[in-house]
Short mmCIF file of C-alpha atoms and ligand atoms in Angstrom, two decimals:
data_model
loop_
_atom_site.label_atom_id
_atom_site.label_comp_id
_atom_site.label_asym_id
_atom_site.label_seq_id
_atom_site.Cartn_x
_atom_site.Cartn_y
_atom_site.Cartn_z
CA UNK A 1 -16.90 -30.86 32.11
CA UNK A 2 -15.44 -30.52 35.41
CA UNK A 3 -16.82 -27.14 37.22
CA UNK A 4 -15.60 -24.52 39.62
CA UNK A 5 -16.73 -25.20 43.28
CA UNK A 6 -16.95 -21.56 43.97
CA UNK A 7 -18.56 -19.93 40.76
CA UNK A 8 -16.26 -17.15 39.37
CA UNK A 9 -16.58 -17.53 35.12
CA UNK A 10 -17.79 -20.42 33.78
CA UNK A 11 -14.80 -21.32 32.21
CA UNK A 12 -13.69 -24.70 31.39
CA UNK A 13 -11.85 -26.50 34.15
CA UNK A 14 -9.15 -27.91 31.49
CA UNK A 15 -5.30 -27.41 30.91
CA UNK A 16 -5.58 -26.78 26.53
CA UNK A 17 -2.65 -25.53 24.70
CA UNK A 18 -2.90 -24.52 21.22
CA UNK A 19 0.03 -22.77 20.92
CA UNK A 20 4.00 -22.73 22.62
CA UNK A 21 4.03 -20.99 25.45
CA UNK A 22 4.15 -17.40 25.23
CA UNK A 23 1.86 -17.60 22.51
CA UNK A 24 2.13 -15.27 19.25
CA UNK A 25 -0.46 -13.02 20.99
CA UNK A 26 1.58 -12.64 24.29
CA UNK A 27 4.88 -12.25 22.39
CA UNK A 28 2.89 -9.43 20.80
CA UNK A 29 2.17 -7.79 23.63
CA UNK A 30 5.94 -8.60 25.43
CA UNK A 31 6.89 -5.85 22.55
CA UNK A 32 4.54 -3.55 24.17
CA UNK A 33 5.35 -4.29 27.75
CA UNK A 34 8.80 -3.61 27.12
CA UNK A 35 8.53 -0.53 25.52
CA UNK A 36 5.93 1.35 27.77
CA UNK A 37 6.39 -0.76 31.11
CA UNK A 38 9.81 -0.44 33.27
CA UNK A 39 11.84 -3.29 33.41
CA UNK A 40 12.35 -3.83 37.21
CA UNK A 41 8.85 -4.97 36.79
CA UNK A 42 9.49 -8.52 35.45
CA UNK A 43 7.14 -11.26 34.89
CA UNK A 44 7.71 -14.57 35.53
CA UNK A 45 5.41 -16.18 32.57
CA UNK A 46 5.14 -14.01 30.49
CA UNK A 47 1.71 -14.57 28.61
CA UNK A 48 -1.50 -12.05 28.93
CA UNK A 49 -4.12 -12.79 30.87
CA UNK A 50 -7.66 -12.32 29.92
CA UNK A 51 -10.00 -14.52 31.94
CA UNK A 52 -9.93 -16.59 35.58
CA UNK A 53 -11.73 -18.69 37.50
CA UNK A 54 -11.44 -21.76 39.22
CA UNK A 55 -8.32 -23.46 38.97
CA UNK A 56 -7.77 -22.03 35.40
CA UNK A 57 -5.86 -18.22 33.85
CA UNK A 58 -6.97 -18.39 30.33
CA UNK A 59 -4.28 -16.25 28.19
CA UNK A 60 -4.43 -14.48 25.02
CA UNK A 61 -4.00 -17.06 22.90
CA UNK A 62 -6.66 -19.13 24.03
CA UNK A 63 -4.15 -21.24 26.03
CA UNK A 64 -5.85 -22.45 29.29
CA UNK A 65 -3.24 -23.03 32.24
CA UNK A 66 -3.46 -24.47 35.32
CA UNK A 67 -3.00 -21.63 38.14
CA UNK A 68 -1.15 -23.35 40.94
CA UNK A 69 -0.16 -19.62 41.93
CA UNK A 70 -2.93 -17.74 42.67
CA UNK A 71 -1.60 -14.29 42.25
CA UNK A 72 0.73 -15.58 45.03
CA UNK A 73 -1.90 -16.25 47.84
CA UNK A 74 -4.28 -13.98 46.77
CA UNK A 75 -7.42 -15.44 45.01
CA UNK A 76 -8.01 -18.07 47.91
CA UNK A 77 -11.60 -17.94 46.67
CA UNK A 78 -10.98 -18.62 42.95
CA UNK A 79 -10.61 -15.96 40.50
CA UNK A 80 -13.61 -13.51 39.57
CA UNK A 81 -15.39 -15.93 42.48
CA UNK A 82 -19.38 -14.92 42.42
CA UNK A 83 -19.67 -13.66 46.37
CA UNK A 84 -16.64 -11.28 45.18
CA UNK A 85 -17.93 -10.15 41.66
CA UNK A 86 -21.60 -9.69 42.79
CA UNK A 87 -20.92 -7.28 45.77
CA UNK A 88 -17.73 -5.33 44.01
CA UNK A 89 -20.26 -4.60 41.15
CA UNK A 90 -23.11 -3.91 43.19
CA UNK A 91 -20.52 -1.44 45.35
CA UNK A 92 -18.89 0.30 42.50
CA UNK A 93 -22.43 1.35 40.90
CA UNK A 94 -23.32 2.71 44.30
CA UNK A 95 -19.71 4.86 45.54
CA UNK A 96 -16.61 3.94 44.35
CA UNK A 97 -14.78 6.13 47.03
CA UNK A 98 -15.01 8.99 50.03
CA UNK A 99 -12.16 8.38 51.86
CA UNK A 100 -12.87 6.75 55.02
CA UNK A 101 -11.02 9.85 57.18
CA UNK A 102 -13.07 12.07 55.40
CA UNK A 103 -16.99 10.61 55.84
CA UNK A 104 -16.93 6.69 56.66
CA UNK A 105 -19.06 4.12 55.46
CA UNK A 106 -20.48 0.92 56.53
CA UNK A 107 -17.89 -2.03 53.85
CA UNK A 108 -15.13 -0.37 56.10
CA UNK A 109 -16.72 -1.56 59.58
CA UNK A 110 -18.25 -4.56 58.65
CA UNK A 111 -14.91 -5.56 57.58
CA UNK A 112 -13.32 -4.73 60.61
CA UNK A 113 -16.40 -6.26 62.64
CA UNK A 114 -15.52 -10.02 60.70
CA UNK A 115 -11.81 -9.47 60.96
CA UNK A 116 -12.43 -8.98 65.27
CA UNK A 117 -14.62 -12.30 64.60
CA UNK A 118 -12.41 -14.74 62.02
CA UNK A 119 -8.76 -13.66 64.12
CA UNK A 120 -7.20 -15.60 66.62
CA UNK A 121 -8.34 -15.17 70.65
CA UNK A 122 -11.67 -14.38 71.73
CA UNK A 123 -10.45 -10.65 73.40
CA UNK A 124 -11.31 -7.49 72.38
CA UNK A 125 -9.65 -6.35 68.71
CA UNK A 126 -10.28 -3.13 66.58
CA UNK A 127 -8.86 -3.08 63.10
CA UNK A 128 -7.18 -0.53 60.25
CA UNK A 129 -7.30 -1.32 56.98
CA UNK A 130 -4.68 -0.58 54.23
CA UNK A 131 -4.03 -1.15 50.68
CA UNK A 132 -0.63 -3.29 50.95
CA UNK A 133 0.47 -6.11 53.20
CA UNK A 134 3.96 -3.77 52.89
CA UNK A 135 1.94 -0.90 54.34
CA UNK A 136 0.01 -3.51 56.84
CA UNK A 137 3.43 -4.32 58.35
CA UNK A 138 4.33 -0.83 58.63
CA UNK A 139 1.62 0.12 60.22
CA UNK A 140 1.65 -3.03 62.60
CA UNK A 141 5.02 -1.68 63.59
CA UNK A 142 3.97 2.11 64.02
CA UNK A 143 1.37 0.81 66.36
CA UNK A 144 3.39 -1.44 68.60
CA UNK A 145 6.53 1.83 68.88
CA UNK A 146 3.63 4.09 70.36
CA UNK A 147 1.63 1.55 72.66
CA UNK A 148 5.43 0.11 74.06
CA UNK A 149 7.10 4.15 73.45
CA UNK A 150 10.20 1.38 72.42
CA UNK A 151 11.65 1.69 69.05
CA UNK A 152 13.98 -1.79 68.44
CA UNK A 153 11.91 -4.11 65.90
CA UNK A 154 12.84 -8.18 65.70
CA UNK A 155 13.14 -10.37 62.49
CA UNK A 156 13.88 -13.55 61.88
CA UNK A 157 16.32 -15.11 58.98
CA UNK A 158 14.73 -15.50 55.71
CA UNK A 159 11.73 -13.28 56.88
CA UNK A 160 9.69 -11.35 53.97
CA UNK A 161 7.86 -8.28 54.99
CA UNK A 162 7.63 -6.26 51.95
CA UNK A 163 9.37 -3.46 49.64
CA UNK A 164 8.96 -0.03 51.14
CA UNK A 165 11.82 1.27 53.20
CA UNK A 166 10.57 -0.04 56.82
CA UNK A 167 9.91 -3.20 55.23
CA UNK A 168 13.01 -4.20 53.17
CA UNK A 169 14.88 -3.23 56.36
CA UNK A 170 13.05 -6.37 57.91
CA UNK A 171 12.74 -8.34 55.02
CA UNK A 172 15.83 -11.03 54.91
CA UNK A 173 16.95 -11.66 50.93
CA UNK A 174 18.96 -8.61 49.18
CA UNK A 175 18.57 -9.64 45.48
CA UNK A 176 16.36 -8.39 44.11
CA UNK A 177 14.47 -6.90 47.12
CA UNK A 178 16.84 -4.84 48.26
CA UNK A 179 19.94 -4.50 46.09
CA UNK A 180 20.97 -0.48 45.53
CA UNK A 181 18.08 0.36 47.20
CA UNK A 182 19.25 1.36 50.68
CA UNK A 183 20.19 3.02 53.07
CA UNK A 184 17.36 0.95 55.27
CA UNK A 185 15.69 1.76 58.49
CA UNK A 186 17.53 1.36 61.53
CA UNK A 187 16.22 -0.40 64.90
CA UNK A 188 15.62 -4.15 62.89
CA UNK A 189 17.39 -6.71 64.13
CA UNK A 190 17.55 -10.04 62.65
CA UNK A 191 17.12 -13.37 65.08
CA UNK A 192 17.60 -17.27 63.74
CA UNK A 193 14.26 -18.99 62.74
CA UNK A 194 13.26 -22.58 63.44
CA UNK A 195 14.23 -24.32 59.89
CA UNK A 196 13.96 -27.87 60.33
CA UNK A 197 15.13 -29.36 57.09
CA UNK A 198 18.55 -27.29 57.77
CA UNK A 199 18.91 -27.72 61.54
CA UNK A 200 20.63 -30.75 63.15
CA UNK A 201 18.52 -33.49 63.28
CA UNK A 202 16.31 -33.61 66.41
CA UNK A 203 16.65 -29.84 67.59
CA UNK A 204 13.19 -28.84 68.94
CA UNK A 205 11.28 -26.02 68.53
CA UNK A 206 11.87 -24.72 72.19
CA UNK A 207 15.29 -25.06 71.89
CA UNK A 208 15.43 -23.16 68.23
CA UNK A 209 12.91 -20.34 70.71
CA UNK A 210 15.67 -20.19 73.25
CA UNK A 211 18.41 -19.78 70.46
CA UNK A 212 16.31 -16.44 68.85
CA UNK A 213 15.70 -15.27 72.92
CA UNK A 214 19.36 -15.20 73.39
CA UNK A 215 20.42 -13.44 70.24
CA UNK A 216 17.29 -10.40 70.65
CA UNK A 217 18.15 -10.57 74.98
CA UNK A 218 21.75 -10.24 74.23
CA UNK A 219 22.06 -7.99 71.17
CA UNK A 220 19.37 -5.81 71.36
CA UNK A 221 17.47 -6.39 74.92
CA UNK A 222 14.34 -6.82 75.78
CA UNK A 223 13.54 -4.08 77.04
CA UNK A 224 14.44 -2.12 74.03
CA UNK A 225 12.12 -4.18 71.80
CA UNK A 226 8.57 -2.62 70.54
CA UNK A 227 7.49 -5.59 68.79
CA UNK A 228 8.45 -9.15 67.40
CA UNK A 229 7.53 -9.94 63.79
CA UNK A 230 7.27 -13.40 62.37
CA UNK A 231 5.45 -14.84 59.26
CA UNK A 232 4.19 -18.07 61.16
CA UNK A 233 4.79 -20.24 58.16
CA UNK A 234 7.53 -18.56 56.16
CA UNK A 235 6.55 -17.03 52.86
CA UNK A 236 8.83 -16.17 50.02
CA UNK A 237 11.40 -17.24 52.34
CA UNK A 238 10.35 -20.75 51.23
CA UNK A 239 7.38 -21.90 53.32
CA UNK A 240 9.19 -23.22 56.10
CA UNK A 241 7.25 -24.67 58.80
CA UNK A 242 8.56 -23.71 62.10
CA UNK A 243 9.27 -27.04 64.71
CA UNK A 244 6.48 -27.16 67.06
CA UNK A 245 6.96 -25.16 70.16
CA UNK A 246 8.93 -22.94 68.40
CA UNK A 247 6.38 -19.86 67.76
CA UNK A 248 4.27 -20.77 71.47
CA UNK A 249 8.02 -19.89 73.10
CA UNK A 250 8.08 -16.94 71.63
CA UNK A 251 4.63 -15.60 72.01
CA UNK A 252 5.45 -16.38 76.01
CA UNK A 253 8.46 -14.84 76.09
CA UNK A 254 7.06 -11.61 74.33
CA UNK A 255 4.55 -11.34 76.72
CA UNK A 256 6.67 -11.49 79.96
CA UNK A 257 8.69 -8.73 78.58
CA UNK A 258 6.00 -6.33 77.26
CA UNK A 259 7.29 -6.68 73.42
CA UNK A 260 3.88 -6.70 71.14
CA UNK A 261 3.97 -10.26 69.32
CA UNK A 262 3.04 -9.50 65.99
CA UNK A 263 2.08 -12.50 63.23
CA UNK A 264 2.60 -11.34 59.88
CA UNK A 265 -0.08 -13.93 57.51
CA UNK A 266 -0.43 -11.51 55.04
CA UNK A 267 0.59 -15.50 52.73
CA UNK A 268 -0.43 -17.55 55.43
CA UNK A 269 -4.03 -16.38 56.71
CA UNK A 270 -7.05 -16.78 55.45
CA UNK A 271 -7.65 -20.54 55.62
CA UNK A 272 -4.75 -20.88 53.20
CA UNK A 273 -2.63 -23.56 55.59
CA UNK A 274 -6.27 -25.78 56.43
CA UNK A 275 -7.33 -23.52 59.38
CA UNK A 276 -8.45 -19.48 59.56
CA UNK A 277 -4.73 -18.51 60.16
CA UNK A 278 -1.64 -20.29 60.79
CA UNK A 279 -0.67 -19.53 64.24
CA UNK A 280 -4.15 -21.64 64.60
CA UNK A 281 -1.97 -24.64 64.01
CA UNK A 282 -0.57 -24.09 67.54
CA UNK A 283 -3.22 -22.10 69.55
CA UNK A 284 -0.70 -19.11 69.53
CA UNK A 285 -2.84 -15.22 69.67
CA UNK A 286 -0.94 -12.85 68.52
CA UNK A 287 -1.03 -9.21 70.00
CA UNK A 288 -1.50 -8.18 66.37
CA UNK A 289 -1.70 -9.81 63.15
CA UNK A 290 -1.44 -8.07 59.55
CA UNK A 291 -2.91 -10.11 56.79
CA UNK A 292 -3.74 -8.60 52.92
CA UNK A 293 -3.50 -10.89 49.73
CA UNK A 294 -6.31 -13.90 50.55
CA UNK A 295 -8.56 -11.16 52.57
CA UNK A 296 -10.43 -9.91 49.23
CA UNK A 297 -10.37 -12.47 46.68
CA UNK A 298 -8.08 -10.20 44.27
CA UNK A 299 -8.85 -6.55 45.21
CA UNK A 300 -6.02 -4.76 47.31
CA UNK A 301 -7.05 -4.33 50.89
CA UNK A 302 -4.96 -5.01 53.96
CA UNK A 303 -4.90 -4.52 57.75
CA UNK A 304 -3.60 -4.64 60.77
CA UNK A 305 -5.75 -6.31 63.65
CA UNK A 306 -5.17 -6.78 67.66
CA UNK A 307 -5.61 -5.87 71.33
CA UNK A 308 -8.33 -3.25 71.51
CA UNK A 309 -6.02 -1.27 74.59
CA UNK A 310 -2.79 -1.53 71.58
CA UNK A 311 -4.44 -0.84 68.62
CA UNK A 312 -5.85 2.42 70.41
CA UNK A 313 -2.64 3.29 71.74
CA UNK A 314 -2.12 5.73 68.35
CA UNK A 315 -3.43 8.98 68.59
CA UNK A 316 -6.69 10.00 66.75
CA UNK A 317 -5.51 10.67 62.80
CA UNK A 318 -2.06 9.27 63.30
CA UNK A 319 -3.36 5.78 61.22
CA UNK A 320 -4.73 5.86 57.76
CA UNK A 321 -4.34 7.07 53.98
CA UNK A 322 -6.39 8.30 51.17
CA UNK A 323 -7.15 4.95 49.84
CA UNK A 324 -6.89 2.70 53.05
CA UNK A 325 -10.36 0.63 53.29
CA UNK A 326 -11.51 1.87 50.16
CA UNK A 327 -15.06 0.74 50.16
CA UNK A 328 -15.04 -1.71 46.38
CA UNK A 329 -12.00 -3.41 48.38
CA UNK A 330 -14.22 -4.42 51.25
CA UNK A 331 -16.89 -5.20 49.35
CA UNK A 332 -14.68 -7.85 47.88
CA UNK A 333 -13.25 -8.65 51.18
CA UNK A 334 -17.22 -9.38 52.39
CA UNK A 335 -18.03 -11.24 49.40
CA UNK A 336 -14.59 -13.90 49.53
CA UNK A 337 -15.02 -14.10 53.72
CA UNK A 338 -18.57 -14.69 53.44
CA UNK A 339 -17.06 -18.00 50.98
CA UNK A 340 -14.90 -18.77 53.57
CA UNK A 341 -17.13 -19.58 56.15
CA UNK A 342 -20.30 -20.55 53.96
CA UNK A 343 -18.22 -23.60 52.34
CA UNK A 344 -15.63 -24.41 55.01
CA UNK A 345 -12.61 -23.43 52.70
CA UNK A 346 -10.27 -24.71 55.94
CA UNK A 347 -11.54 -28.23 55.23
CA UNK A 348 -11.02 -27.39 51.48
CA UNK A 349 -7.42 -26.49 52.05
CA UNK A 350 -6.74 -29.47 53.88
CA UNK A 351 -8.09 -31.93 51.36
CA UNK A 352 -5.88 -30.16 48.55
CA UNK A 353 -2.62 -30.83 51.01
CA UNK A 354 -3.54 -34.55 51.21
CA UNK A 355 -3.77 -34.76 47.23
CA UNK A 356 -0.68 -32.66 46.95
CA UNK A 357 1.09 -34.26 50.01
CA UNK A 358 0.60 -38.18 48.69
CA UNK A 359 1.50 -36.87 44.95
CA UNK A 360 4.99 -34.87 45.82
CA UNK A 361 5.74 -38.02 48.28
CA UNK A 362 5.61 -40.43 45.26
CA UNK A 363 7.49 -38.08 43.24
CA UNK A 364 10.13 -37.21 45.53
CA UNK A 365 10.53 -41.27 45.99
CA UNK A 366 11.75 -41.19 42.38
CA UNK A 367 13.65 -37.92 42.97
CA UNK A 368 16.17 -38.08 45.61
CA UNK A 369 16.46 -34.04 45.25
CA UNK A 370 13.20 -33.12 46.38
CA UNK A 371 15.24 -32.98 49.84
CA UNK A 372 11.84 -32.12 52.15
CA UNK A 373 7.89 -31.31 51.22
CA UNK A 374 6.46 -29.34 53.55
CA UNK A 375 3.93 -26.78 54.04
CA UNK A 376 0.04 -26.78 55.39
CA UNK A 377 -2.96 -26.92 53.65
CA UNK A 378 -2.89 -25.29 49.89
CA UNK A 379 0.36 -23.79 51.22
CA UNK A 380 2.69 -26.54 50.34
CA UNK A 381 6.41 -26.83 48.91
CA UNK A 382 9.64 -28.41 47.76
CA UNK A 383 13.09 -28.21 48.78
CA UNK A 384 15.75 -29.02 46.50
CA UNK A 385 19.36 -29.82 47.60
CA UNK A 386 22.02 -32.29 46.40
CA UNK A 387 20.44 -35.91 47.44
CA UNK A 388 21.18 -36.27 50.83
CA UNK A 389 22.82 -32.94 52.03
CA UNK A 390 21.21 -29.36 51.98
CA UNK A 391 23.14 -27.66 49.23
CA UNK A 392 20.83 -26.10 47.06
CA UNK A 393 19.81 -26.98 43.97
CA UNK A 394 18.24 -23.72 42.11
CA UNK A 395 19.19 -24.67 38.86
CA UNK A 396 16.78 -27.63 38.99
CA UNK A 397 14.33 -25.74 40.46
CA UNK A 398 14.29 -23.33 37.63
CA UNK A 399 14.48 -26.40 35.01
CA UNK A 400 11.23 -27.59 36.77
CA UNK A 401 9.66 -24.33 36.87
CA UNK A 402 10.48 -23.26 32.99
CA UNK A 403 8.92 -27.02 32.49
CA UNK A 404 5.66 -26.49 33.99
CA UNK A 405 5.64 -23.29 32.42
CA UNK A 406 5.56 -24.55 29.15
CA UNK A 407 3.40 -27.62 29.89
CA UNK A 408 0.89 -25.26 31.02
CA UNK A 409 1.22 -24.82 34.56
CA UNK A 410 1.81 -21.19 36.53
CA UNK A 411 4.09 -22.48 39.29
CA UNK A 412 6.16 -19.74 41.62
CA UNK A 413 9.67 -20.86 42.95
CA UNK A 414 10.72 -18.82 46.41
CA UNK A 415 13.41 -19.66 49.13
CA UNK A 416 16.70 -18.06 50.35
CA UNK A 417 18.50 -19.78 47.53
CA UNK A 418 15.93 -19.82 45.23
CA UNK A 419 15.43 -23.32 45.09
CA UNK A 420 11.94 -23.84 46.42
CA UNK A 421 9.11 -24.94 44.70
CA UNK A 422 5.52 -23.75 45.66
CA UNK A 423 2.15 -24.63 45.39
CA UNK A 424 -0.68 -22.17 46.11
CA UNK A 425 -3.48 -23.80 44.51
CA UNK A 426 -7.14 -21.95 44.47
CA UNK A 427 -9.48 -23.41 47.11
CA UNK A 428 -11.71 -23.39 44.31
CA UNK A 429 -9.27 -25.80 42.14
CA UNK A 430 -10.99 -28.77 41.16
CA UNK A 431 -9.37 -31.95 42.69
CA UNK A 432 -8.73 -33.62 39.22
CA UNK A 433 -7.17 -30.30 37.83
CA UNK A 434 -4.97 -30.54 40.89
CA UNK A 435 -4.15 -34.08 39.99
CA UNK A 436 -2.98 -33.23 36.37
CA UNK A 437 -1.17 -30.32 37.61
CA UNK A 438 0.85 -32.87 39.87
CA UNK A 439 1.05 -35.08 36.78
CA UNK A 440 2.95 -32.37 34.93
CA UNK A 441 4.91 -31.71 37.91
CA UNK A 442 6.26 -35.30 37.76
CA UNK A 443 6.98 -35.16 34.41
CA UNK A 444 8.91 -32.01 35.14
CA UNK A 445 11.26 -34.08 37.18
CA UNK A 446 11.93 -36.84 34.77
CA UNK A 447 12.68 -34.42 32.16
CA UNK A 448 14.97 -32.16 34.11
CA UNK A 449 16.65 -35.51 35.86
N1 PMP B 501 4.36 -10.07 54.31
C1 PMP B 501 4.29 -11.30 53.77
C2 PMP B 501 4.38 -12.50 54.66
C3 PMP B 501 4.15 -11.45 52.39
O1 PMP B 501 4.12 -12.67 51.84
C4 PMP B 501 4.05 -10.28 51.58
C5 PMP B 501 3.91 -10.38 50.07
N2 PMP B 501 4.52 -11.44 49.46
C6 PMP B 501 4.11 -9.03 52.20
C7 PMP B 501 4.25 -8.97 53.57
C8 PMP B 501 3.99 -7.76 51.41
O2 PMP B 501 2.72 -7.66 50.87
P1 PMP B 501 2.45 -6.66 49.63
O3 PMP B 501 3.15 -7.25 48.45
O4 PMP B 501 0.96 -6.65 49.49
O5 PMP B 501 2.99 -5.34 50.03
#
């Protein structure tokens, strides 16, 4: 039996389906869902959940799938992975909760002690922690408006940045993030990202720089601007990797104008793309950087972390919330960082893009509308357009998706137009899991061809 690399249950590392997928039980509990749970909440496979670990979600029915999702970048460590469970039990039979504003506790520092140590640049950095990468982002924002005492806010095309009101003002796709939900926050302002697979051939990443510059000099100013805002490898915006050069001309240009350079890897960090964060992938140090998701191995815990002299710039009791660094959160976040370092999970992330990489190559070979792969580390993706131009092709990337669905295997789409296909693989997937997942991803294509 193949086993987990990084504990969690000891369930079997197989794909096993013994019945269509959603199962009897599920469909059961579908009725349920619909009548108690609202239905802007939708689920994209809809079968129940009731164990995890590894590379595996095992479902009600006793159907074992193959999780190439990971709660969408969140259990980087595996599901239920041991460092995690150990210390969250151990936490919650000590305190489950004082409020950090009211009487702190130790989880809360230590966290913010690693996050000063695992972050990009070797300067000073203090931390806040959250509960949301939404309310990460927010906060990241709040931050930069006091330290500059500017209010304008710059976002690129296809950016995602979450769902509360700041943050579907910055993020870029209306349906269904932001349909009927406005009016949005004002001051965000919107600047062309570095897209590679839709830019004329050859244009470089300085150039695509110097096309965002002009747009944020011109329409807004620099002057005006409290802060910049980029996801460094695009998220749900469909895991675009920026040209090199692109995000180093910005970070410059932010800094000879005072505007706080903020990387949003709330997706991206947390050795997800083969190194600690993605701006690594450059040398680029952001002023501040929010992650969440990957940071505690399933628990909800975010924050925002940077320049000692910006992050100080608020006022004492302007940052925080009732729940904000809760203390079984960072226990969790302790347990899946303490994985991180103890078994090199960069190196792990990068060996899962070389099996993925060499599979989706072969595959796209056969399948002229895989149009680009890209992505880093266990961060990788598909583009699918008409062979040889960039129109879109979502309805093939659904018929792919609903394939793998019913073979077995949780796969996410994301992208502007909906048709990119993701892989966010566990870095505690098994390497032959990964390689049957791929299988059924090929088979996806020949069936939907
Ligand atoms: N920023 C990025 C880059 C994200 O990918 C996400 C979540 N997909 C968010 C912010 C929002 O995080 P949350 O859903 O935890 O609010």
């Amino acid at each position: 039996m193949i086993e987990a690399p990084l504990g969690g249950p000891s369930l079997p590392q197989q794909r096993r389906l013994v019945t269509d997928i959603p199962g009897p039980e599920s469909q059961a509990r579908l009725a349920r869902k619909k009548q108690y749970v609202a239905d802007g909440v939708a689920a994209g496979l809809p079968v129940f959940i009731v164990a995890g670990g590894g590379g595996v979600l095992v479902d009600a029915d006793g159907n074992s799938l193959i999780d190439m999702g990971s709660g969408i970048a969140v259990t980087t460590v595996g599901n239920a992975a041991t460092a995690v469970a150990e210390r969250v039990s151990d936490q919650v039979h000590r305190f489950t909760h004082t409020c950090f504003m009211v009487t702190p506790y130790d989880g809360y520092v230590d966290v913010a002690e690693a996050l000063a140590e695992v972050t990009p640049g070797d300067h000073a950095k203090k931390s806040a922690l959250f509960n949301s990468g939404a309310e990460a982002v927010e906060n990241a924002v709040k931050i930069a408006r006091v330290h500059t005492k500017r209010d304008a806010v710059a976002v690129f095309d296809h950016a995602y940045h979450g769902r509360t009101n700041l943050t579907m003002a910055m993020t870029a796709k209306n349906m269904p993030y932001k349909q009927g939900f406005g009016p949005f926050a004002s001051e965000v302002y919107r600047a062309p990202m570095s897209y590679p697979f839709r830019e004329t051939a050859g244009v470089k990443g300085e150039d695509a720089a110097r096309r965002a510059i002009d747009v944020l000099d011109k329409q807004v100013g620099a002057d005006n601007l409290a802060c910049l805002v980029i996801e460094p490898i695009l998220g749900e915006g469909g895991f675009v990797v920026p040209a090199e050069g692109f995000l180093p001309v910005l970070a410059a240009w932010c800094r000879d104008n005072g505007i706080v350079f903020i990387a949003d890897e709330i997706q991206s960090g947390f050795c997800r793309t083969g190194e600690w964060f993605a701006v690594d992938h450059e040398g680029v140090v952001p002023d501040l950087i929010t992650t969440a998701k990957g940071i505690a191995g399933g628990l909800p815990l975010a924050a925002v972390t940077g320049r000692v002299e910006i992050m100080d710039a608020v006022h004492p009791g302007g940052l925080g919330g009732t729940y904000g660094g809760n203390p079984i959160a960072c226990a969790a976040a302790l347990g899946a960082i303490e994985t991180m370092r103890g078994q090199d999970l960069p190196a792990r992330a990068r060996a899962l893009e070389s099996i993925m990489r060499s599979r989706l190559e072969q595959i796209q070979a056969a399948h002229p509308v895989i149009g680009d792969i890209r992505g880093r580390g266990a961060m990788m993706a598909i583009e699918l357009a008409e062979p040889g131009t960039i129109t879109p092709d979502a309805a093939r990337a659904a018929a792919v998706n609903a394939y793998c669905h019913s073979q077995g295997v949780v796969t996410l789409t994301c992208g502007t137009w909906g048709n990119v296909f993701r892989f966010l693989p566990s870095l505690a997937m098994p390497d032959e899991l990964l390689g049957e997942a791929m299988d059924v991803v090929a088979a996806a294509f020949d069936a939907t061809a």
